[in-house]
Short mmCIF file of C-alpha atoms in Angstrom, two decimals:
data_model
loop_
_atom_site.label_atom_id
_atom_site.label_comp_id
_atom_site.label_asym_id
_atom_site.label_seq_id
_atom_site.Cartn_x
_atom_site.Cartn_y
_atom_site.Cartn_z
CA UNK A 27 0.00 0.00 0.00
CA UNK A 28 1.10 3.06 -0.81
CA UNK A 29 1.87 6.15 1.34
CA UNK A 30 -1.22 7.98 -0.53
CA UNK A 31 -3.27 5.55 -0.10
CA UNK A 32 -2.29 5.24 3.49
CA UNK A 33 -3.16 8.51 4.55
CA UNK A 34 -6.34 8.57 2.67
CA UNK A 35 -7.23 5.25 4.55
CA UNK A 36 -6.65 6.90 7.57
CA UNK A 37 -8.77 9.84 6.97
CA UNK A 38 -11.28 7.07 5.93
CA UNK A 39 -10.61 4.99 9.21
CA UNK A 40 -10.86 8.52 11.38
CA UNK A 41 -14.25 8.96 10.06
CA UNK A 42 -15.43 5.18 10.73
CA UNK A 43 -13.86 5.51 14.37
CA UNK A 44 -15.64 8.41 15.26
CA UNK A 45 -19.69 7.43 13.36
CA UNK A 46 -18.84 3.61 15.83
CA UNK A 47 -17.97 5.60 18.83
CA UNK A 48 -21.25 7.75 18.32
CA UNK A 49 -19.29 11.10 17.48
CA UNK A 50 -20.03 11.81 14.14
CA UNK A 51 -23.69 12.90 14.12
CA UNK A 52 -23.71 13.34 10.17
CA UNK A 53 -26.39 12.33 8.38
CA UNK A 54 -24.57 10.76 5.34
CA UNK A 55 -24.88 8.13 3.47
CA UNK A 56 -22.04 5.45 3.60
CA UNK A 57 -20.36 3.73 1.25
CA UNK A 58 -19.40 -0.21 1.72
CA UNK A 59 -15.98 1.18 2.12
CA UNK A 60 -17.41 2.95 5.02
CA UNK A 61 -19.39 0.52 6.35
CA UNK A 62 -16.57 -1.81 6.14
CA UNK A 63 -14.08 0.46 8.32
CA UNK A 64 -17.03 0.40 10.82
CA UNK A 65 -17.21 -3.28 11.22
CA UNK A 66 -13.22 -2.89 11.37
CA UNK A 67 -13.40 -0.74 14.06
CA UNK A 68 -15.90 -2.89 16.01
CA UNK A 69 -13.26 -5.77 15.63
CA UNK A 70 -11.04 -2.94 17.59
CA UNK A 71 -13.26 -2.19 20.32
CA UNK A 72 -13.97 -6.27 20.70
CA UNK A 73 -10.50 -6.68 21.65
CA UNK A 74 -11.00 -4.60 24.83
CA UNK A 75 -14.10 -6.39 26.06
CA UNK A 76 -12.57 -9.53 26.22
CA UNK A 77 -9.22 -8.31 27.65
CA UNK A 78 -7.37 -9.22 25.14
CA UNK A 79 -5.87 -5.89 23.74
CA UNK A 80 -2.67 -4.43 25.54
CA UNK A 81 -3.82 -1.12 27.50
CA UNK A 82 -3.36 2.31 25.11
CA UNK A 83 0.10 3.88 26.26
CA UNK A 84 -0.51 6.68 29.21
CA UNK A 85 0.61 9.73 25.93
CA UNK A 86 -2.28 8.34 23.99
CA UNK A 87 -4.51 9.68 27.07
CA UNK A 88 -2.23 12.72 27.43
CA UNK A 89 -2.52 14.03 23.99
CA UNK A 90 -6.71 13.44 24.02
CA UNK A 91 -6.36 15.74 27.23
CA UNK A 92 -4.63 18.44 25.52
CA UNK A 93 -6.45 18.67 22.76
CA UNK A 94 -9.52 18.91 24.63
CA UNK A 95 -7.81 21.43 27.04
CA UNK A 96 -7.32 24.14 24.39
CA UNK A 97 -10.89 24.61 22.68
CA UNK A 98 -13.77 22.17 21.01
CA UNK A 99 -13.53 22.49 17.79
CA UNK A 100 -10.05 23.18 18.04
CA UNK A 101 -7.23 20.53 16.69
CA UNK A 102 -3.15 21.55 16.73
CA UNK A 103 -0.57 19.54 14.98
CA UNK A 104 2.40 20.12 16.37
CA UNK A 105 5.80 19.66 14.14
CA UNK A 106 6.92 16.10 15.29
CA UNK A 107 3.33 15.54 14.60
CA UNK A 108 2.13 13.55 11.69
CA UNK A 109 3.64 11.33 8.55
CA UNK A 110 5.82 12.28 6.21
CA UNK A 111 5.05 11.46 2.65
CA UNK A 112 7.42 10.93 0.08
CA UNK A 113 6.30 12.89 -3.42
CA UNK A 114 9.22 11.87 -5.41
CA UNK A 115 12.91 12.52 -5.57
CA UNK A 116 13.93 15.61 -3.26
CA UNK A 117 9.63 16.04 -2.35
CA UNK A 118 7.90 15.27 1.01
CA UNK A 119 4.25 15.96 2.22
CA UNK A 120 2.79 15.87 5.21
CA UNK A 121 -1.19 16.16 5.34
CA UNK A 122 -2.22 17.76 8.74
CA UNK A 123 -6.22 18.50 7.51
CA UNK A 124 -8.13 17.44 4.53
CA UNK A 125 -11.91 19.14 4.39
CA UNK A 126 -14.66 16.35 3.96
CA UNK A 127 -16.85 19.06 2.56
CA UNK A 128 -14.49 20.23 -0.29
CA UNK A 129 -11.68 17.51 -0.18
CA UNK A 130 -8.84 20.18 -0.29
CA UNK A 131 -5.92 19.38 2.01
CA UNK A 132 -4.16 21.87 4.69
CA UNK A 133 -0.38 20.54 4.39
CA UNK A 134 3.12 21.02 4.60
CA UNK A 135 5.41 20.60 1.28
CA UNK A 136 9.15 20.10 1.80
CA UNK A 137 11.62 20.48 -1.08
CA UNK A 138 15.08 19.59 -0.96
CA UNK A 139 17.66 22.22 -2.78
CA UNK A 140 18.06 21.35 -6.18
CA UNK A 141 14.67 19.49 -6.36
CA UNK A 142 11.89 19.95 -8.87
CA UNK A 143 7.91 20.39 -8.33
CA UNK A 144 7.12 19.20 -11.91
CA UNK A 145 4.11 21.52 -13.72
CA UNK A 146 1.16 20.95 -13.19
CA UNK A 147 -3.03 21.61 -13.22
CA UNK A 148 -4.83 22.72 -10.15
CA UNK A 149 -8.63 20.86 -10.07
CA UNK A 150 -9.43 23.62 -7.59
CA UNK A 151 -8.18 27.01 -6.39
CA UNK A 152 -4.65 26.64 -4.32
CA UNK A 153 -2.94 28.99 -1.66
CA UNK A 154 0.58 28.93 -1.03
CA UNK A 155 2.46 30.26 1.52
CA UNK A 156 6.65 30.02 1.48
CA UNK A 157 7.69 29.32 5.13
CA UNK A 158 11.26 28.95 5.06
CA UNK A 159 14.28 28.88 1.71
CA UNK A 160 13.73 30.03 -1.82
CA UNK A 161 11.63 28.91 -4.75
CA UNK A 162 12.18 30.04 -8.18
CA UNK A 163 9.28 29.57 -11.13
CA UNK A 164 10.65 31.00 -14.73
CA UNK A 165 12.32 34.02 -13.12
CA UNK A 166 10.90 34.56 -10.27
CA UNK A 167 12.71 34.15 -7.04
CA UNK A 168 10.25 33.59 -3.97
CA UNK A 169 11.63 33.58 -0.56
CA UNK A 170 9.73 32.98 3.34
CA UNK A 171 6.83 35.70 3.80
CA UNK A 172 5.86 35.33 -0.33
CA UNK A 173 2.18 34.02 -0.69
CA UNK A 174 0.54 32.65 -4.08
CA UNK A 175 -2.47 32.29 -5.45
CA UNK A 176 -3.34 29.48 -8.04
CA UNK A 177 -6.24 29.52 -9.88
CA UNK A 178 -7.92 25.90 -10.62
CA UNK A 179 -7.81 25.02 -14.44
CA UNK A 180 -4.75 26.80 -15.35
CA UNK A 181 -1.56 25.93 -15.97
CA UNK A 182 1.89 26.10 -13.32
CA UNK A 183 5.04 26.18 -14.43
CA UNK A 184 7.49 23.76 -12.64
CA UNK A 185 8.99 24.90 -9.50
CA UNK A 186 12.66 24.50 -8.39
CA UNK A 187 13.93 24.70 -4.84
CA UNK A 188 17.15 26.70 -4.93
CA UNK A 189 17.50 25.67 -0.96
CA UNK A 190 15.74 23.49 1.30
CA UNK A 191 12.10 25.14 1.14
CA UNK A 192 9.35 24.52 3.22
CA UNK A 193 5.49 25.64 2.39
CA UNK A 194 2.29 26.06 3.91
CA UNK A 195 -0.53 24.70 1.03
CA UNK A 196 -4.22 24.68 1.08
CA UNK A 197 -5.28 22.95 -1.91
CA UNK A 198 -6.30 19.89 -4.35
CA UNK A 199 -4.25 16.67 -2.13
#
């Protein structure tokens, strides 16, 4: 299985977790997918009724706590949060919110110097953010601080890291 398909399992898995546990008070209807995490899920909980499953580590409670402690509603990712994706050569991802309403993805995108985003179509509208190194595109040099905007359906040139870069996207996944 692939990384991609990893995390989009997971996402997947998060929402069957949290419609068994009684959390999720949409209204949808679900796919045999779906369903299928569900009954997977069930197999989880099982586990712990018959005292078979080892007790969750003491940080698994510890991190719940804190993230109720800040806010409902409210979820932080901390940096040594999260997976790392690979992209390709000299490209890593790490998804830290995908929208089930819209299916864009809040992430991270790490380029190593030298490395190449190859061009590419946007399905929907993007927003970039540069958070750390330099990105050229054509001509144009962009460094930490420089937002962009990408409109869906048009073309983007390929984009070369001329350092290690790191940016903020909100976007197609």
């Amino acid at each position: 299985m692939s990384d991609r398909e990893t995390k989009s399992n997971g996402a997947q898995s998060s929402d069957a977790a949290l419609r068994y546990l009684g959390l999720d008070d949409a209204d949808n209807a679900q796919d045999a997918p779906t369903e299928s995490e569900i009954l997977a899920w069930a197999d989880r909980f099982l586990a712990f009724e018959t005292d078979e499953a080892p007790p969750p580590p003491a940080s698994l409670w510890e991190s719940i706590a804190q993230q109720v402690a800040v806010a409902p509603g409210i979820r932080t990712v901390h940096p040594g949060d999260g997976v790392w994706e690979t992209l390709g050569d000299g490209l890593r991802r790490k998804i830290v919110h995908i929208d089930p309403d819209t299916g864009c993805a809040s992430y991270f995108l790490e380029l190593a110097a030298g490395s190449q985003l190859p061009a590419h179509e946007h399905p929907v509208d993007e927003h970039c953010a540069v958070l750390e190194g330099t990105l050229r595109i054509r001509s144009q040099v962009f460094g930490a601080g420089a937002y962009q905007f990408s409109k869906s359906g048009h073309p983007h040139p390929p984009i070369t890291a001329e350092t290690r870069a790191l940016v903020f996207i909100y976007g197609p996944t």
